[in-house]
Amino acid sequence: MTCSVINQVAFSIKDLQISYGKEKVIKGIALDIQEKEVTAIIGPSGCGKSTFLKTLNRMIDTVPSSRVTGSICYRGQDIYAASTNVVALRHNVGMVFQKPNPFPKSIFDNIAFGPRLQGVRDKQKLKQIVESSLKRTALWDEVKDRLNSSAFSLSGGQQQRLCIARALAVEPDVILMDEPCSALDPIATAKIEDLIEELRKQYTIIIVTHNMQQAARVSQKTAFFLTGNVIEFGETAKIFTKPKEKKTEDYITGRFG
Amino acid sequence: MTCSVINQVAFSIKDLQISYGKEKVIKGIALDIQEKEVTAIIGPSGCGKSTFLKTLNRMIDTVPSSRVTGSICYRGQDIYAASTNVVALRHNVGMVFQKPNPFPKSIFDNIAFGPRLQGVRDKQKLKQIVESSLKRTALWDEVKDRLNSSAFSLSGGQQQRLCIARALAVEPDVILMDEPCSALDPIATAKIEDLIEELRKQYTIIIVTHNMQQAARVSQKTAFFLTGNVIEFGETAKIFTKPKEKKTEDYITGRFG
Amino acid sequence: MNQTGSDNKYNLTLGAKSQKWHEKAVLGGLTLNGLFAVVVVVAVFGFLLQKGLPALQEIGLKEFLTSSRWMPTSPNPGYGALSMIVGTLMVSVAALVVAVPWGVGTAMFLAEVAPGKIREFIKPTLEILAGIPSVVIGFIALVVVAPWVARTFGLSNGLTALTGALMLGVMALPTIVSISEDAFKAVPNEYRDAALALGATRWQTMIRVTFPAARSGIIAAIMLGFGRAVGETMTVLMATGNSLALPMQEFWGIKIPNYLASIRTLTATIAIEGLDVPWGSLHYRSLFVLGAMLFVLTFVINFVADIVLNKAQGGE
Amino acid sequence: MVKPEQLRNGKKLHISEMLGYGILLLFALSSVAVLVYFIGSIASRGLSSISWTFLTEVPRVGMTEGGIMPAIVGTIYVSLLTLAVSVPLGVGSAIYINEFSSQGLFNRIIRLSIRNIAGVPSIVFGLFGLGLFVAGMKLGQSLLAAAFTLGLMTYPVIVTTAEEALKAVPQSFRDGALALGATRWQAVRHQVLPAAIPGMATGAILGLGRAAGETAPILLTGAAYFLPRLPQGVTDQFMALPYHLFILATQHNQISVVRPLAYGTALVLLALVLLLNGAAIAIRLYYRKSKQW
Amino acid sequence: MEVRRSFHEELQQLIAQLLMMGDMVEQSIAKSIRALKEQNLELARQVVEEDDAIDALELEIEAKCLELIARQQPMAKDLRKIATALKIITDLERIADHACNIAEACLKIGKEPLIKPLVDIPRMAELARGMLKKALDSYANNDVQLAYEVCRADDEVDSLHNQVFRELLTYMMQDPKNIQQATSLLFISSYLERIGDYTTNLAEWLIYMVTGERKKLND
Amino acid sequence: MEVRRSFHEELQQLIAQLLMMGDMVEQSIAKSIRALKEQNLELARQVVEEDDAIDALELEIEAKCLELIARQQPMAKDLRKIATALKIITDLERIADHACNIAEACLKIGKEPLIKPLVDIPRMAELARGMLKKALDSYANNDVQLAYEVCRADDEVDSLHNQVFRELLTYMMQDPKNIQQATSLLFISSYLERIGDYTTNLAEWLIYMVTGERKKLND
């Protein structure tokens, strides 16, 4: 399938199917994800939402039995095309994981890792990148005096913000977040949510969350997944006050099946 | 300190202080916990809520450096008195943990474990206990045909309900729950919450949760802990609509410090 | 991200080729490296077979397994390995009798009972025990244990199956302790908490919950201990006297192993005769048959232990 | 539900449980006692033989006098040479099976092979080394033949510890690096390996200790009964402590005369091996404590 | 399969309570008009007294709504139901107030003979009661069609009110003695007209509850 | 330290919008009374026209409230603020409606000379406006004291209304020609009285917002 550039659309997904071995996890979905918005993906366990997220930066390639068909166009380019450089894709499409996963290095080196991979060697430049990334995640004031301490000296919430800063340091366009708060307490969660709100001015964010309320709070668009299909996709405010589909309504209000 | 039996009060806690080594985790709290109610304990990470819960059935004894002073009266008896039989206490005060922790045994043997400890050997009797425990956790219909399969063949939510059933099988009076849903998805969580609502007709339930909304949903009383103190304790509906203390209000609405 | 509108922004095809080549080269090298293990196993076994098979054809498997006459250098050579096989099994089984209760008990103590300080003392101690070279253990058998056995049982010579078994038991101990302790440790704390919270005592928790949950790991530990005992060379070489006679005695008309007799194991035979034997002779080749037997025996033991251990790890 | 009053029924620890705990304690203490006894009996009688001469001179007068210097040096040579063979191979294999092919039949075969190599009796390796390196490849009995043989033997130790070290590195480090646009090799090279190095070092030292203490393989592949000089090259025969001990203990024609020397040799060997193992344990404890993930 | 059962039960109870309140309000209208027609002062006083019960019920339902929002984080239809309840109880309470006002007007008129036979006012009352009844049915059954009918019926009430107004003005001009009673009747008519308005408002909320769309229909 | 900043900002915006609506409503009252006093029909028409904007704003705030409840799961004070907003916009809108009714009455009276100099009615209007102003200040500053004052002021409005009522009845009886205009004025007075009631209602909600206690004060 060919991709064309659509204005203000970061990802255009058509007819996407994903299987693990013989099990079909995503059964043909289509979505257009707008840039500079937070798109939340909700749905019960096993609906395929995390799998879907992982295809967007091809982290699903690390699952040996996975098979992806259909087309995912990122800014007009098919990310599953043979000519696609996965590394370049992942520079553009960053990812934040369920559990904070800083490297066992200093705070500075954690953030500098990405730029160094891209060949940035200049100390001054690196410093600048580290500082601006930390500032953008509101972590600078908390850690500026101990950039050389281990990243593990931070609290869970700070670690997760560090991971976000690390993702920002490679100057991505899109940030994928896979239940980024599920390992955090409510206060740390609230801070991450505030951060997401801040970041969406500059980045396109796609967040998978199994917490409906979180989706309601942070996102502009929400997609409701059920057993590998997208049941409803639209404005978050609409989805949570007057969903179009009965299945969405039933899921949101706890009546389903 | 002496304890006296107070009607309809399961636990009467006075002047409770708990330390781990030199660090004081609970700094002198007093609470009366009513029977046949759900009492929720909320507060930010590190406020001592889990520690507090663990003292109620003396599971805190397994933490070597812990030290408990003050009095916890269970039905009029000081559970930290020298004459207290911890085993008998734990028969009366069951516990459900954060992660579902069934034994690597069959569903039947999981539930029969407690009664067998108490010396129940009669097959018929055990069967009866297993059945009634499973029915009380609404799990009977889901598992009655495979009581001999491994408990690990169940889903996470079912496992947690199995653990609750296992706790019920020893006929406790109080059930302690330590963030029982934090490892579960929203649907499994909702089922556990429904179950808690069901159980409180017969049992006294104390639940620690870091999810305020959950506390609001399931409990009749809520205690708000902050840095080892009880800031406010009262009717849940009041706590979440018009808390008396500013600190509670600030925590609940996300303005604190 | 560069300036908006720059050509490189969002481009996904940059630098694809060179990176792929680099990765492929690294992967190729590592794959060859991984293959090395397989090559070694096949080479060892192949080599043993290549040298041993002709001897086996010439002598016959039956003689190896059923005769106890091992006289390769005699003008009327005999190649019966029965007494060596019996000796090997005797010392190994007896070693387990010593080491299993001792090792599993110690492991249970370490994992379930011992306070932190004591555990931190005993664990490294056992690791040090595991590190003592077998030749040193053999030496101790020679100078300490054998005289004691001789005194105790009124023997003229203390180099017996019993001496060897005791030493092998000590040697298998760290293996059994370490793997069983791992098995106990692998039992999640959640199980213990659950049992305690249901009103079980610590002992009940240990016996009814932890031990069953660790069972397959313990079985694997025992098998690996057995494998180690079977394959041990220097200790038995130095401790058992290396007599070729079949170590059996009549007891009320039933033949039972005689642990107070001197025995010789398969491994000891190879060690004793390997140096002096003329390369290429039938005797030389017959040693490879013994080697192949050991190889197959330990292979089977390890294979089964591996399956058991995998099951233990995959069970949850 | 037990009646609340029965809480007071302060049943103390059951007698049979006390007995059980007692037996377990006995088991644990006896294992320590054995070690202490072993080391004590060697040390108490070996210490008197240790002297500067003993450590620095070559054996003389049919090994009834002089020292064991060639055996010490030979052991060190062969052990280091062994590591030079096994560490690159072992670490490489570990990286391959853990990082690049963690599933599938091929991987299982490799793992099984490694387990199997670990289980092969050392004397069988000796036999193999004798047949292949000494006789087959015509290396003769030499440092090189012995090192190759020991290298194969320690290879599974290295692979296993290296793999454990790699496994202990959380998957999230790899995912984190990949998601930042690292290639798989970059992820391994920059995030996984650095985190695994302490574990690998532990394994290497353990392998060194094992090589130093091993007797049976070098018996057949390169150790000399008596050689009052140092090996000049890798194709020379060499003396080694374990083999020397074996000879002094069982093969010498004046066993009672050389017994003190045997004790001395045993002590030196024991000290060397325990030092290495102790170092490995210390490194592991240190890194386990400072490990942050 | 359904989860959050206790919440849904509480929601059902809330709805039941609200319908009960609606019923009481409807009764108030009916009684006040009957009191007017029959000049039954006893009944009128009863209406005034019963208003307290309605007020109390309003506060109870209101508290329940707020508690449910705080404790249950309702969304979608559940939220719309609760929000609707929260809003329409005020309308119901005001309708009841107006019924009360009518009863008070009755008391003011007392036993003095009516200046004209009451036809249009009872008719208005009947219409308004019908509207309220329909609205409550609509609430109970999520029936958006009934809600639209309520809005349409309001036009008729309005035109009746205009008619009554003009008529009463005529009566007043004819004879100043009529003025006192006519004014009372004038206010009664205007109360009924307002009841119609409130009911229309209520119907608008019901439409929102079912469809999620908020529209103003009484302009 | 504060989290959920964007939610709190949205809440602030909501409050600002509500205050703006309050301001518009206050203006409406002022303008309608000025139109009456000055018999300025132009102004009266303006009031009627401007009502649409208020209605629109009400719907906007209402939607915002519901969205905030659905999306932000507000609790405690935040919830009380939103619930209060959701409730009082209806009162504000109805006050505006009454201002509109007054303006319509003005238009009805037209340019015909007033039957009596308007003193009490503008005074009532002034009082009602003052009450509303206080209520809005109370909302802006979480000032429960001001809210209680609002409730007290309502008594004065009520007694003025009674006075005006009696006075107008007298005028009507004196001369049937006065009846038409007097009725209009009567209704205007009753509108103002209702505005006072609504404002009292509003103040009750403000007390709830600040203290969490719901009390009925206008009985």
CSV table of C-alpha atoms in Angstrom, one decimal, chain B residues 132-240:
chain,number,residue,atom,x,y,z
B,132,SER,CA,-19.0,-22.3,50.2
B,133,SER,CA,-15.9,-20.2,50.1
B,134,LEU,CA,-15.9,-20.2,46.3
B,135,LYS,CA,-19.5,-19.3,46.2
B,136,ARG,CA,-19.0,-16.4,48.5
B,137,THR,CA,-16.4,-15.0,46.1
B,138,ALA,CA,-18.6,-15.6,43.1
B,139,LEU,CA,-16.0,-17.9,41.7
B,140,TRP,CA,-17.8,-21.2,42.1
B,141,ASP,CA,-19.5,-21.2,38.7
B,142,GLU,CA,-16.3,-20.3,37.0
B,143,VAL,CA,-14.2,-23.0,38.5
B,144,LYS,CA,-16.5,-25.8,39.8
B,145,ASP,CA,-15.6,-28.1,36.9
B,146,ARG,CA,-11.9,-27.8,37.4
B,147,LEU,CA,-11.2,-27.7,41.1
B,148,ASN,CA,-8.2,-29.9,40.6
B,149,SER,CA,-6.5,-27.7,38.0
B,150,SER,CA,-3.6,-25.6,39.1
B,151,ALA,CA,-4.5,-22.2,40.6
B,152,PHE,CA,-2.2,-20.7,38.1
B,153,SER,CA,-4.5,-21.6,35.3
B,154,LEU,CA,-6.8,-18.8,36.5
B,155,SER,CA,-6.6,-15.2,35.3
B,156,GLY,CA,-5.2,-12.5,37.6
B,157,GLY,CA,-8.5,-11.3,38.8
B,158,GLN,CA,-9.7,-14.9,39.4
B,159,GLN,CA,-6.5,-15.6,41.3
B,160,GLN,CA,-7.2,-12.7,43.6
B,161,ARG,CA,-10.7,-13.8,44.2
B,162,LEU,CA,-9.3,-17.3,44.9
B,163,CYS,CA,-7.0,-15.7,47.5
B,164,ILE,CA,-10.0,-14.0,49.1
B,165,ALA,CA,-11.9,-17.3,49.1
B,166,ARG,CA,-8.8,-19.0,50.7
B,167,ALA,CA,-8.9,-16.3,53.4
B,168,LEU,CA,-12.6,-16.9,53.9
B,169,ALA,CA,-12.2,-20.6,54.3
B,170,VAL,CA,-10.7,-20.3,57.8
B,171,GLU,CA,-13.8,-18.3,58.8
B,172,PRO,CA,-12.1,-15.0,59.8
B,173,ASP,CA,-13.8,-12.1,61.4
B,174,VAL,CA,-11.7,-9.4,59.8
B,175,ILE,CA,-10.1,-9.3,56.4
B,176,LEU,CA,-7.2,-7.1,55.7
B,177,MET,CA,-6.5,-6.1,52.1
B,178,ASP,CA,-3.3,-4.6,51.0
B,179,GLU,CA,-3.9,-2.8,47.7
B,180,PRO,CA,-5.7,-5.9,46.5
B,181,CYS,CA,-6.3,-4.5,43.0
B,182,SER,CA,-3.1,-2.8,42.2
B,183,ALA,CA,-2.0,-5.7,40.0
B,184,LEU,CA,-5.3,-6.1,38.2
B,185,ASP,CA,-6.9,-4.5,35.2
B,186,PRO,CA,-10.0,-2.3,35.6
B,187,ILE,CA,-12.6,-5.0,35.0
B,188,ALA,CA,-11.0,-7.4,37.4
B,189,THR,CA,-10.7,-4.5,39.8
B,190,ALA,CA,-14.4,-3.7,39.5
B,191,LYS,CA,-15.2,-7.3,40.2
B,192,ILE,CA,-13.1,-7.3,43.4
B,193,GLU,CA,-14.8,-4.1,44.4
B,194,ASP,CA,-18.2,-5.7,43.9
B,195,LEU,CA,-17.1,-8.6,46.0
B,196,ILE,CA,-15.9,-6.3,48.8
B,197,GLU,CA,-19.3,-4.7,48.8
B,198,GLU,CA,-20.8,-8.2,49.1
B,199,LEU,CA,-18.5,-9.4,51.9
B,200,ARG,CA,-18.9,-6.5,54.2
B,201,LYS,CA,-22.3,-7.7,55.1
B,202,GLN,CA,-20.5,-10.5,57.0
B,203,TYR,CA,-17.0,-9.4,57.6
B,204,THR,CA,-15.1,-6.4,58.8
B,205,ILE,CA,-12.8,-5.3,56.0
B,206,ILE,CA,-9.8,-3.0,56.2
B,207,ILE,CA,-8.4,-2.0,52.8
B,208,VAL,CA,-5.2,-0.1,52.0
B,209,THR,CA,-5.4,1.5,48.6
B,210,HIS,CA,-3.4,4.1,46.9
B,211,ASN,CA,-6.3,4.8,44.6
B,212,MET,CA,-8.4,7.4,46.2
B,213,GLN,CA,-11.3,6.7,43.9
B,214,GLN,CA,-11.3,3.1,44.9
B,215,ALA,CA,-11.5,4.1,48.5
B,216,ALA,CA,-14.4,6.4,47.7
B,217,ARG,CA,-16.2,3.6,45.9
B,218,VAL,CA,-15.9,0.7,48.3
B,219,SER,CA,-15.6,2.0,51.8
B,220,GLN,CA,-17.9,3.4,54.5
B,221,LYS,CA,-15.1,4.9,56.5
B,222,THR,CA,-11.9,6.4,55.3
B,223,ALA,CA,-8.7,7.2,57.2
B,224,PHE,CA,-6.2,9.6,55.6
B,225,PHE,CA,-2.7,8.9,56.6
B,226,LEU,CA,0.2,11.4,56.1
B,227,THR,CA,3.8,10.8,57.2
B,228,GLY,CA,2.8,8.4,59.9
B,229,ASN,CA,-0.2,10.3,61.3
B,230,VAL,CA,-3.9,9.9,60.8
B,231,ILE,CA,-5.0,13.3,59.6
B,232,GLU,CA,-8.6,12.6,59.2
B,233,PHE,CA,-10.9,9.6,59.9
B,234,GLY,CA,-14.5,9.5,59.2
B,235,GLU,CA,-17.4,8.7,56.9
B,236,THR,CA,-16.2,8.2,53.4
B,237,ALA,CA,-18.9,10.3,51.8
B,238,LYS,CA,-17.8,13.2,54.1
B,239,ILE,CA,-14.1,12.7,53.4
B,240,PHE,CA,-14.6,13.0,49.7
